[in-house]
Amino acid sequence: MKIGVLLCNCGDTISTTLDYEALTSFIQTLPNVKYAETRGDWCQRESLQILTQTITKKKLDRLVIAACSPHLFGTRFYDAAEEAGMTRGQITFANIREHCAWVHKENPQGATAKAKRLIRSAVFRVAAQSPTTTKTFPVTQEVLVLGAGIAGIQAALDLADRGIKVHLVEKEPTIGGHMAVLNKTYPTLDCSICILGPKMAEAATHPNIELYPYTDLVDAENLGKDWLLTLNKKATYVDWDKCTGCMQCTEKCPTRVDDEWSWNIAKRRAIYMPFSQSVPRKVTIDAEHCKMLTDGKCGVCAKICPAEAIDYEMKDEIIKVEVGCVILATGFKEFDPSVVPELHFEENPDVITQMQFIRMMDSVGPFGGKLEVPSDGRKPEKIVMLQCVGSRDERYSWQCSSYCCMAAIKHAELAKLEYDPNIDITIVARDIRAGGKGFEEFYVRARDEYNIKVVYRGDDLEIVQKNGKLVVRYSDPDGSTKSLAADLVVLSCAMTPSPGTQELANLFGVPLGSLGFYKALDEKVALSRTDVNSVYLAGTCHGPKDIPESVELAGAAAEQASVWLSTQTVSKDLDTAIVNTDLCNSCGLCISACPSQAISLDKKNECVIVDEVRCQGCGECMAICPVGAIGPLNTNPTVLDSALEGLLSNSIEGSDSVIVGFACNECVYRAIDEAGEERLQYPADLHILEVPCTGSVSTPKVLQTIEDGATGVILFACDSKLCHYGRGARMANSRAQVVRNVLTQSGKDPNLVQVAQLIGRDAKEFAAIAQKAVASIQRSNRS
Amino acid sequence: MTNEDPRIGVFVCKCGTNIAKVVDVPEVAEYAKSLPNVVYAGWQIFTCSEEGQNIIKRHIKKHKLSRVIVASCSPKLHEPTFRRTVMEAGINPFYFEMVNIREQVSWAHMKQKDEYAEATEKAKDLVRAGVYRAARLESIGATTQKVPPVCMVIGAGIAGIAATTLLADNGYEVHLVERSPALGGKSAQLGFVFMTDTCGVCVPPRHGEMARKCLSKRVILNDPKIHVYTQTEVKQFSGYIGNFQARLHSQPRGVDIETCTLCGKCMEVCPVEVPNEHDFGLANRKAVYYPFPQAVPRAPVIDFDSCTKCGKCEHACPVNAINLDEKFKEADITVGTVIVATGFDVFKPEGLYGYGEYPNVITQLMLARILDPMSPTDGQLLRISDRKLPKRVGMIQCVGSRDPNYYSHCSRVCCQVAMKHAVYIKEHWPETEVTIFYKDIRLQGKEYERYYLDAQRLGVKFYRADIAEVEEDSGKSLKLTVDHHNGTKESFPVDLLVLSAAMIPAKGAKELARTLNLEVDLDGFFREYHLKLAPVDTTTDGIYLAGACSSPRDIAEASFMGAAAASHAAIPMSKGEVEVDLAKSIVDESLCIGCANCYAVCPYSAIYMEGGVAKVIEVACKGCGICVVECPAEAIQLRHYRDKQIFYQIEGLLANVGASKK
Amino acid sequence: MSKVKSKPKTKPAKALAKSLLTFKPRIVSFCCHYCSYGAADLAGTSKMSYPINVEIIRVPCSGRVDPLHVLRAFKEGADGVMITGCLKDQCHFVSGNIYAEKRMQKLAKELEAIGLGGRLVFELMSAGMASKWVETASSFYDQILKLGPNPLKRVKTGVKSE
Amino acid sequence: MTVRIATMGMAGCSGCHIALLDTGVELLNLLKDVELVYSYPIVDAKNPIPPNIDVALIEGSIRTNHDKEMAKAMRKQAKFVIAFGACSAHGGVNGLANTFDAQEGVEYVYHKTLLMAQKQVPSEHVPQILPENLRLSDVVKVDFIIPGCPPHPDEIAQIITTLLAGETPKLSSKSICDECPLERLTEPPKQLRRIHEIPEQGICLLSQGFLCMGPATRAGCGAECTRRLMPCTGCRGPSETVWDQGIVMLDALAAMEKDEITNFKLSRLAGTFARYTYASSKLDNLRKGLKKK
């Protein structure tokens, strides 16, 4: 092994504090060091060229760069070394600028000793590291989109237009989802089928889209890179190749059942088409209610069908597809207000939901567009709309459903515009939430031009019957109770997760958020991604959204999916976990610890295997493994031990105390760098050891470090909420608790081990914590 | 086909009842049958539905139609849809004509209830004009335009970064153009961001990453696919999808990013101190400075406005990275697509509620800087006048937004921001009273409501009220007065008043719109192609919108909109080419007299003179037709809008004048 | 905002009163595809009312409108011609609206000379300015109402009846 | 040539000897080539330890000075010393006594428990109790260990057979999970469960929330307990690369975000996490370290 050590004095900004003569001679004494050179400008182009030449000439196979933070110019060194055939795994940095010289200006002697330890640690560590490799992972160039509402259709079209094959699966007999039956959309009052219809047509005819209407997804198997999905194409009992959509059967069918597409406010037949613009325009027999299929008596549709398309013998069909990734676009379900006792929804036919209301008014809906009071058919004179039914209500969901205010305003405006401008419409709201492009203007117009009244309410709300009339009682924000008489009460119900969300979440391993919608990888900057690398989210299955947001999220999901497919060469030049198969006993602890779900048992249950694509190299597995069988390639237990040995072996003049600070490579390291840039001073005892995530440091490792002679240990983790790997920071915290507990109960001072959580940019906080923690450790060592 | 008489089919749409409620659609269809060359006319409920389109196709076959007219909604909405439909039935897409009887007839006259009969007549007029025009339409071909896999992203805020990294991960080359010296946009100014409480400089995870990354990890700078231009603006812009040409104008940074080792010596020696705009002047900075601590690219920048050019920094720099005489740079790039992500600005509420007059009236963004642990105040809440912890903090919502005097739109994020800050203050300084004066609390987003509940639980007070007046007392505290509807007044004393100022279009958005030929809406935000279904597209093919430049949005929305814009930009780039129709100007060389009038007026330099006649570069021509009017010899014509086509349309429209009383 | 309006010609009050009873002006409106057509669309979408007989011909750009088109419209019997383009500096085709403005200014003068003064209006608006569109259409309609029928209409009607 | 074998018992329950006898028929085969020269359950052990012993199996931990001396005496005569069973190898259950002070323990037993009527600590004719309970290797060099409480008869037979064949026996370097047939779940347990609760068939006990020491415990017993849905108690001590059996499992459970683990009480949980190894554990080391200071 031939290690080269580059020592940089950065102009002279490092060497003013550090004793470079001492450092140079010290480096010569280190094992395997075959080349060492000091320069003031290693990061500059000419020097990097020298580096490339030297590696080749001296046949170096390991490199230590003792200079500034790898986060600053790391890639330059990597590039220069890679040019000479080295890989990143063969390079290690000793940050003697930000982590040493700049922060210990008042203690040059201590700083020099610390620099020696840091360099020795890097030399030991790099010797234990292994070269990294790049691998390619072929991914099936197909995508399955589950759910064909507006989000699913948009995602499918985006991908199909890019030449990617899409399987579009919809559980209903038609695509289009909720948007297809919304009548109009706010704030432009575009008729929804007019803008959606063409997209539905395009999705149905696109050469790159395979449409599976009336199909359920029943199983999903993760093949590592691909998904093997099992679909159940439900029997429609109508041969769709023959059906012309003439609808004669639906007129003659004797069975009337509640029509789910008008939210049970109207009836449909047992053979039916969901709505008149259904795509595909075919009829379906509802097996549950069809008399022929339940009792074997009827068969009217078969007799009437001119195309002889009815087939009572039809069976479900199982289809298997293999795709590279999956987009979930399973949409939402309108909250069922019958569970709210004070609204008396079921007892009173004149209390309806917004979905029912809009279906009632829809000219092409089941009523052909009319506005009447359901119980007696008269024209309503007073309509009251109640907002936040099932949302912003602790009993059901405290979340705001975000679309209902605008929907109510839209429906109120439509009633005025298309039926009677004299209808008295009052919206009882907590707040009117009209944030969105053109929304506020729409609201103002409704309020000022159409004279739609808005009143605010407190928590209480009740619908009572008074002399056969409906009265809405609500608490005014000032505390008093007010009431409003109404002919018709319309409830603006919450968006709730669509049925089956939980099952799908289990199938794909996607976690759910607190309210039962799918949880995104990051609720701020990665809404379309999930914790599973090849499963993406589009539309309201992620949470309440309106149409433009659904469309955008669908585009985002499509983009993410295409990135997943297009990057066939996954450059894993990184530290993915490797398994020591001799040691692994397949206990499976790492499987549940992995935040990326990258670990699984091999087929024979003999050891675990790591999905290199998913693995993020965080090292949580390493921390939990009882036998040290798994760990990131270049932060595995052996490498870490070497690094620690480098820090802790004795005999550095001027330094008798070594406090090891494990710091995560993300936020914390950045904060420490920044402390350096700001020249914030802290004691030179603190030696930072970079780990991928502080959650990768196990309790035994901490105790071992102390056993091996460290004066103390500080675990620097990100803020719990900010951990890049989800739970790493929490792990570090709870491990520190365990260690401190062990120490206490063994009669030792728990303060030997400190834990600190800080946000990435907080250099000041870091310096303050470092000072405090080091002081505390020193105190407990003295006592 | 051109030699034969055109066979026109007219399809009148009821659009549910959208049209049928006002216009007697069957009557219009019946009337259409009487018009010249019309061999078929009929009506449908939804012509744009799959079924409707199939019916058109069936009738084209059945009646051997050579021209198709659909009388329905605005061609802005469905012209492309129906062009595709007739094309699928074997007809040239330019043989399709759309008549708008919804936006222009039924909807426009919906309120004129007594005049529905006349509206029907108007629909007939329009259909007749369409029929006349359709008879003279010509078949127009298309050419293909190569789209190179290169995209320019303007603006490196969260939306621009999201789009950039995704495109780069997808293998496209990206030119990322940012006006300020550092990437990150407004979100980098926020200490914590709403909902996840993550730090403002976190950027979306890239391919293969399962976690956000810190902007400062230089993931963007080190990507060979991404070219970053800071302090740069798009000066000139021309071209069309596949061939956009931009001239980028970069201000001098004064410090060579490549050479600088970040040793910080220049900042030590610089004698100039000016207030730091990143922290709203809460602290000073030198003339050579980091824009903010996590700024990327990570090298100081020289503020040439305040720099005295004393040369001390140049002398101190160990690697000669500083050049005080650096000049601006210009670069010309050619790109296939463009994503505009220029973000927003915060409305400066000068003169409102004492802002600018009293020191203790600040904006939410400034409060964000104060509360950021990395701020000059160390994250300590304080009021500006005496730097002491305020006992009472007031917040006023909708300052400048939802206000007919300023901006009519709702800024969407201010409620979240106020809520976040109120909760933060109550969590850290529980003794401090926080009162929020609002019109409506608008927290629209997944689980955003939690903050409202938290705020209520922590004792933040909420008043639905309009503040009438703000006065300052001797102790620099403020008195807010509320006029109640019943005529009474109520006052609230506060020590620090925070205004939730509106999100408004970014400075220079208008100029950029002009440069890029983008449409803007009333409040000055960029206009999308379709508010509902094409929120990231624009009317110019190849230009897409991302983030708050099209309307106020929060970080989450900006980031997924950035991804969506990337998706749309990638469609033509992944195909490698787009079809460009040739509805462009054409010169009849036998008539051309070579006067070069057309050449002189063409805004796109699409016309050149050769051999005494004008010639048109078809891909460069955008089909505006300015040249046609200018031609004295009627030698140049715009296909699809030829003079004769317009004349016949006028003739058709007015054919019934005098025929009968309308 | 630029406005080109020539002075309405005064007419004997009696004739005016008579024509007002039966006269419903026909107005041809040339709208550029990008801005003013969008404004008209938005007016419809927002259910803003304007006189029914304002009828739109779509052109790619106001710069495409040839004075000949306007004259043809008058010849065919239009009582007024309304041309709308994008706002200054917002023309989708950079300068089409500028050319249009110049051309129409010239044309307006000529129209006045032949007795068609006040029957041409040129307005600029963005696609978001629906109310401006409605306002222009309505006020122009009122203006034409006052002016009375296009004198050329008699010619056309006469020709037709022959 | 016959091999001279001795067995010896220290602080322990003789269970290991019973296990030796449990080897059954195998024992008869073994005895053909073996001369049992010293073994307290079988041979009179009042005589001094005979010389030239080839293999010595020593059961039990070192609790008294008598134990210590006997161990040293045996080491002198034996060529190959095997720590036989958990107590001898790791300190065993006896080791848990180390969580208390030895003298306090003695006081407690003789003064506070009801059984001891005399309320007097015996001092005559009894060996002196040591301050620590030690494993065999703390006192003498140990050549090999046979772990388990008690060791598995098959393993005993196999090891002795190997020795008789003149080869060095080897223990498995893996852990119980390697031999356990139960199915692992990918999710961490929702809650920790007590030993008396009834587990689901066929599913990993740890996944179900039972404190199963399997992952950190040396394989070789064939996972007899977990096969029968009894959580592993860790009697075979840590497997080869485990740093500390108890702490490692404690850490694993803490990492599963089980809060009750982070604030564990050593006095309560030492018996769970270090039931057989406390005397040789890092926990005990730490405590000792403190004492030395």
PDB file of N, CA and C in Angstrom, chain B residues 583-587 595-609 614-617 621-639 641 643, chain C residues 60-66 93 95-96 99-100 103:
ATOM      1  N   ALA B 583     -47.782  27.417 -41.086  1.00  0.00           N
ATOM      2  CA  ALA B 583     -48.720  28.531 -41.209  1.00  0.00           C
ATOM      3  C   ALA B 583     -47.909  29.819 -41.089  1.00  0.00           C
ATOM      4  N   LYS B 584     -47.056  30.010 -42.063  1.00  0.00           N
ATOM      5  CA  LYS B 584     -46.102  31.099 -42.013  1.00  0.00           C
ATOM      6  C   LYS B 584     -46.249  31.932 -43.283  1.00  0.00           C
ATOM      7  N   SER B 585     -45.504  33.015 -43.321  1.00  0.00           N
ATOM      8  CA  SER B 585     -45.582  33.877 -44.510  1.00  0.00           C
ATOM      9  C   SER B 585     -44.974  33.181 -45.715  1.00  0.00           C
ATOM     10  N   ILE B 586     -45.507  33.541 -46.879  1.00  0.00           N
ATOM     11  CA  ILE B 586     -45.011  32.940 -48.107  1.00  0.00           C
ATOM     12  C   ILE B 586     -44.997  34.027 -49.177  1.00  0.00           C
ATOM     13  N   VAL B 587     -43.950  34.013 -49.973  1.00  0.00           N
ATOM     14  CA  VAL B 587     -43.801  35.080 -50.970  1.00  0.00           C
ATOM     15  C   VAL B 587     -44.135  34.539 -52.356  1.00  0.00           C
ATOM     16  N   CYS B 595     -39.169  45.560 -52.840  1.00  0.00           N
ATOM     17  CA  CYS B 595     -39.089  46.826 -52.115  1.00  0.00           C
ATOM     18  C   CYS B 595     -38.505  46.655 -50.716  1.00  0.00           C
ATOM     19  N   ALA B 596     -38.490  45.419 -50.208  1.00  0.00           N
ATOM     20  CA  ALA B 596     -37.915  45.101 -48.897  1.00  0.00           C
ATOM     21  C   ALA B 596     -38.674  45.710 -47.726  1.00  0.00           C
ATOM     22  N   ASN B 597     -39.903  46.129 -47.963  1.00  0.00           N
ATOM     23  CA  ASN B 597     -40.724  46.601 -46.848  1.00  0.00           C
ATOM     24  C   ASN B 597     -40.907  45.503 -45.803  1.00  0.00           C
ATOM     25  N   CYS B 598     -41.195  44.308 -46.306  1.00  0.00           N
ATOM     26  CA  CYS B 598     -41.440  43.179 -45.396  1.00  0.00           C
ATOM     27  C   CYS B 598     -40.189  42.900 -44.571  1.00  0.00           C
ATOM     28  N   TYR B 599     -39.064  42.916 -45.236  1.00  0.00           N
ATOM     29  CA  TYR B 599     -37.786  42.671 -44.576  1.00  0.00           C
ATOM     30  C   TYR B 599     -37.585  43.664 -43.437  1.00  0.00           C
ATOM     31  N   ALA B 600     -37.997  44.912 -43.698  1.00  0.00           N
ATOM     32  CA  ALA B 600     -37.768  45.966 -42.713  1.00  0.00           C
ATOM     33  C   ALA B 600     -38.639  45.792 -41.468  1.00  0.00           C
ATOM     34  N   VAL B 601     -39.854  45.313 -41.658  1.00  0.00           N
ATOM     35  CA  VAL B 601     -40.747  45.270 -40.485  1.00  0.00           C
ATOM     36  C   VAL B 601     -40.673  43.958 -39.713  1.00  0.00           C
ATOM     37  N   CYS B 602     -40.106  42.920 -40.304  1.00  0.00           N
ATOM     38  CA  CYS B 602     -40.168  41.610 -39.629  1.00  0.00           C
ATOM     39  C   CYS B 602     -39.467  41.662 -38.276  1.00  0.00           C
ATOM     40  N   PRO B 603     -40.185  41.368 -37.189  1.00  0.00           N
ATOM     41  CA  PRO B 603     -39.568  41.443 -35.861  1.00  0.00           C
ATOM     42  C   PRO B 603     -38.604  40.291 -35.616  1.00  0.00           C
ATOM     43  N   TYR B 604     -38.635  39.274 -36.460  1.00  0.00           N
ATOM     44  CA  TYR B 604     -37.832  38.074 -36.174  1.00  0.00           C
ATOM     45  C   TYR B 604     -36.718  37.865 -37.177  1.00  0.00           C
ATOM     46  N   SER B 605     -36.491  38.864 -38.031  1.00  0.00           N
ATOM     47  CA  SER B 605     -35.487  38.727 -39.085  1.00  0.00           C
ATOM     48  C   SER B 605     -35.694  37.422 -39.849  1.00  0.00           C
ATOM     49  N   ALA B 606     -36.923  37.107 -40.099  1.00  0.00           N
ATOM     50  CA  ALA B 606     -37.217  35.860 -40.791  1.00  0.00           C
ATOM     51  C   ALA B 606     -37.261  36.062 -42.306  1.00  0.00           C
ATOM     52  N   ILE B 607     -37.114  37.296 -42.729  1.00  0.00           N
ATOM     53  CA  ILE B 607     -37.168  37.574 -44.165  1.00  0.00           C
ATOM     54  C   ILE B 607     -35.810  38.093 -44.621  1.00  0.00           C
ATOM     55  N   TYR B 608     -35.352  37.596 -45.737  1.00  0.00           N
ATOM     56  CA  TYR B 608     -34.128  38.147 -46.308  1.00  0.00           C
ATOM     57  C   TYR B 608     -34.362  38.370 -47.794  1.00  0.00           C
ATOM     58  N   MET B 609     -33.536  39.243 -48.363  1.00  0.00           N
ATOM     59  CA  MET B 609     -33.713  39.570 -49.776  1.00  0.00           C
ATOM     60  C   MET B 609     -32.663  38.809 -50.570  1.00  0.00           C
ATOM     61  N   ALA B 614     -38.029  38.885 -51.937  1.00  0.00           N
ATOM     62  CA  ALA B 614     -37.983  38.539 -50.527  1.00  0.00           C
ATOM     63  C   ALA B 614     -38.118  37.031 -50.370  1.00  0.00           C
ATOM     64  N   LYS B 615     -37.408  36.507 -49.366  1.00  0.00           N
ATOM     65  CA  LYS B 615     -37.549  35.080 -49.071  1.00  0.00           C
ATOM     66  C   LYS B 615     -37.807  34.921 -47.568  1.00  0.00           C
ATOM     67  N   VAL B 616     -38.548  33.893 -47.222  1.00  0.00           N
ATOM     68  CA  VAL B 616     -38.931  33.696 -45.821  1.00  0.00           C
ATOM     69  C   VAL B 616     -38.202  32.481 -45.251  1.00  0.00           C
ATOM     70  N   ILE B 617     -37.613  32.670 -44.055  1.00  0.00           N
ATOM     71  CA  ILE B 617     -37.064  31.513 -43.329  1.00  0.00           C
ATOM     72  C   ILE B 617     -38.226  30.943 -42.512  1.00  0.00           C
ATOM     73  N   CYS B 621     -39.979  32.368 -39.001  1.00  0.00           N
ATOM     74  CA  CYS B 621     -41.210  33.151 -39.080  1.00  0.00           C
ATOM     75  C   CYS B 621     -42.192  32.672 -38.019  1.00  0.00           C
ATOM     76  N   LYS B 622     -42.807  33.593 -37.322  1.00  0.00           N
ATOM     77  CA  LYS B 622     -43.751  33.193 -36.275  1.00  0.00           C
ATOM     78  C   LYS B 622     -45.181  33.393 -36.706  1.00  0.00           C
ATOM     79  N   GLY B 623     -45.381  33.914 -37.886  1.00  0.00           N
ATOM     80  CA  GLY B 623     -46.736  34.009 -38.411  1.00  0.00           C
ATOM     81  C   GLY B 623     -47.540  35.154 -37.850  1.00  0.00           C
ATOM     82  N   CYS B 624     -46.918  36.319 -37.662  1.00  0.00           N
ATOM     83  CA  CYS B 624     -47.695  37.438 -37.140  1.00  0.00           C
ATOM     84  C   CYS B 624     -48.430  38.162 -38.265  1.00  0.00           C
ATOM     85  N   GLY B 625     -47.821  38.178 -39.458  1.00  0.00           N
ATOM     86  CA  GLY B 625     -48.488  38.792 -40.600  1.00  0.00           C
ATOM     87  C   GLY B 625     -48.283  40.281 -40.720  1.00  0.00           C
ATOM     88  N   ILE B 626     -47.356  40.845 -39.964  1.00  0.00           N
ATOM     89  CA  ILE B 626     -47.109  42.286 -40.062  1.00  0.00           C
ATOM     90  C   ILE B 626     -46.629  42.624 -41.473  1.00  0.00           C
ATOM     91  N   CYS B 627     -45.809  41.731 -42.027  1.00  0.00           N
ATOM     92  CA  CYS B 627     -45.238  41.952 -43.345  1.00  0.00           C
ATOM     93  C   CYS B 627     -46.323  42.016 -44.430  1.00  0.00           C
ATOM     94  N   VAL B 628     -47.366  41.234 -44.253  1.00  0.00           N
ATOM     95  CA  VAL B 628     -48.394  41.134 -45.291  1.00  0.00           C
ATOM     96  C   VAL B 628     -49.031  42.498 -45.529  1.00  0.00           C
ATOM     97  N   VAL B 629     -49.313  43.175 -44.434  1.00  0.00           N
ATOM     98  CA  VAL B 629     -49.975  44.467 -44.546  1.00  0.00           C
ATOM     99  C   VAL B 629     -49.057  45.467 -45.227  1.00  0.00           C
ATOM    100  N   GLU B 630     -47.767  45.270 -44.963  1.00  0.00           N
ATOM    101  CA  GLU B 630     -46.802  46.243 -45.457  1.00  0.00           C
ATOM    102  C   GLU B 630     -46.534  46.101 -46.953  1.00  0.00           C
ATOM    103  N   CYS B 631     -46.833  44.949 -47.521  1.00  0.00           N
ATOM    104  CA  CYS B 631     -46.460  44.673 -48.909  1.00  0.00           C
ATOM    105  C   CYS B 631     -47.355  45.457 -49.872  1.00  0.00           C
ATOM    106  N   PRO B 632     -46.753  46.298 -50.695  1.00  0.00           N
ATOM    107  CA  PRO B 632     -47.572  47.083 -51.621  1.00  0.00           C
ATOM    108  C   PRO B 632     -48.039  46.247 -52.809  1.00  0.00           C
ATOM    109  N   ALA B 633     -47.359  45.123 -53.049  1.00  0.00           N
ATOM    110  CA  ALA B 633     -47.674  44.351 -54.262  1.00  0.00           C
ATOM    111  C   ALA B 633     -48.525  43.124 -53.951  1.00  0.00           C
ATOM    112  N   GLU B 634     -48.916  42.975 -52.699  1.00  0.00           N
ATOM    113  CA  GLU B 634     -49.642  41.784 -52.269  1.00  0.00           C
ATOM    114  C   GLU B 634     -48.912  40.509 -52.651  1.00  0.00           C
ATOM    115  N   ALA B 635     -47.591  40.596 -52.563  1.00  0.00           N
ATOM    116  CA  ALA B 635     -46.802  39.435 -52.968  1.00  0.00           C
ATOM    117  C   ALA B 635     -46.563  38.500 -51.791  1.00  0.00           C
ATOM    118  N   ILE B 636     -46.599  39.044 -50.611  1.00  0.00           N
ATOM    119  CA  ILE B 636     -46.351  38.191 -49.444  1.00  0.00           C
ATOM    120  C   ILE B 636     -47.672  37.952 -48.729  1.00  0.00           C
ATOM    121  N   GLN B 637     -47.908  36.737 -48.387  1.00  0.00           N
ATOM    122  CA  GLN B 637     -49.160  36.382 -47.729  1.00  0.00           C
ATOM    123  C   GLN B 637     -48.854  35.488 -46.533  1.00  0.00           C
ATOM    124  N   LEU B 638     -49.736  35.551 -45.561  1.00  0.00           N
ATOM    125  CA  LEU B 638     -49.598  34.677 -44.400  1.00  0.00           C
ATOM    126  C   LEU B 638     -50.550  33.501 -44.574  1.00  0.00           C
ATOM    127  N   ARG B 639     -49.976  32.320 -44.656  1.00  0.00           N
ATOM    128  CA  ARG B 639     -50.839  31.159 -44.839  1.00  0.00           C
ATOM    129  C   ARG B 639     -51.765  30.996 -43.629  1.00  0.00           C
ATOM    130  N   TYR B 641     -53.957  32.849 -42.791  1.00  0.00           N
ATOM    131  CA  TYR B 641     -54.595  34.162 -42.615  1.00  0.00           C
ATOM    132  C   TYR B 641     -54.346  35.003 -43.848  1.00  0.00           C
ATOM    133  N   ASP B 643     -55.231  37.255 -47.084  1.00  0.00           N
ATOM    134  CA  ASP B 643     -56.221  38.314 -47.230  1.00  0.00           C
ATOM    135  C   ASP B 643     -57.568  37.757 -47.656  1.00  0.00           C
TER     136      ASP B 643
ATOM    137  N   PRO C  60     -53.908  36.591 -36.059  1.00  0.00           N
ATOM    138  CA  PRO C  60     -52.778  36.212 -35.196  1.00  0.00           C
ATOM    139  C   PRO C  60     -52.273  37.405 -34.399  1.00  0.00           C
ATOM    140  N   CYS C  61     -52.290  38.580 -35.017  1.00  0.00           N
ATOM    141  CA  CYS C  61     -51.706  39.752 -34.369  1.00  0.00           C
ATOM    142  C   CYS C  61     -52.451  40.967 -34.896  1.00  0.00           C
ATOM    143  N   SER C  62     -52.569  41.983 -34.068  1.00  0.00           N
ATOM    144  CA  SER C  62     -53.238  43.179 -34.570  1.00  0.00           C
ATOM    145  C   SER C  62     -52.472  43.741 -35.764  1.00  0.00           C
ATOM    146  N   GLY C  63     -51.193  43.409 -35.852  1.00  0.00           N
ATOM    147  CA  GLY C  63     -50.378  43.835 -36.975  1.00  0.00           C
ATOM    148  C   GLY C  63     -50.774  43.163 -38.280  1.00  0.00           C
ATOM    149  N   ARG C  64     -51.579  42.135 -38.183  1.00  0.00           N
ATOM    150  CA  ARG C  64     -52.033  41.450 -39.387  1.00  0.00           C
ATOM    151  C   ARG C  64     -53.244  42.173 -39.995  1.00  0.00           C
ATOM    152  N   VAL C  65     -53.873  43.056 -39.218  1.00  0.00           N
ATOM    153  CA  VAL C  65     -55.087  43.701 -39.707  1.00  0.00           C
ATOM    154  C   VAL C  65     -54.702  44.763 -40.736  1.00  0.00           C
ATOM    155  N   ASP C  66     -55.154  44.536 -41.926  1.00  0.00           N
ATOM    156  CA  ASP C  66     -54.861  45.424 -43.043  1.00  0.00           C
ATOM    157  C   ASP C  66     -55.957  46.477 -43.089  1.00  0.00           C
ATOM    158  N   PHE C  93     -45.765  39.399 -30.714  1.00  0.00           N
ATOM    159  CA  PHE C  93     -44.900  39.475 -31.893  1.00  0.00           C
ATOM    160  C   PHE C  93     -44.070  40.757 -31.876  1.00  0.00           C
ATOM    161  N   SER C  95     -43.692  43.811 -32.088  1.00  0.00           N
ATOM    162  CA  SER C  95     -44.045  45.174 -32.460  1.00  0.00           C
ATOM    163  C   SER C  95     -45.301  45.249 -33.319  1.00  0.00           C
ATOM    164  N   GLY C  96     -46.037  44.155 -33.427  1.00  0.00           N
ATOM    165  CA  GLY C  96     -47.231  44.149 -34.289  1.00  0.00           C
ATOM    166  C   GLY C  96     -48.216  45.225 -33.901  1.00  0.00           C
ATOM    167  N   TYR C  99     -47.201  48.716 -35.163  1.00  0.00           N
ATOM    168  CA  TYR C  99     -47.545  48.916 -36.575  1.00  0.00           C
ATOM    169  C   TYR C  99     -49.045  49.122 -36.731  1.00  0.00           C
ATOM    170  N   ALA C 100     -49.803  48.307 -36.047  1.00  0.00           N
ATOM    171  CA  ALA C 100     -51.258  48.385 -36.161  1.00  0.00           C
ATOM    172  C   ALA C 100     -51.734  49.769 -35.751  1.00  0.00           C
ATOM    173  N   ARG C 103     -50.966  52.294 -38.408  1.00  0.00           N
ATOM    174  CA  ARG C 103     -51.816  52.104 -39.584  1.00  0.00           C
ATOM    175  C   ARG C 103     -53.237  52.595 -39.319  1.00  0.00           C
TER     176      ARG C 103
END
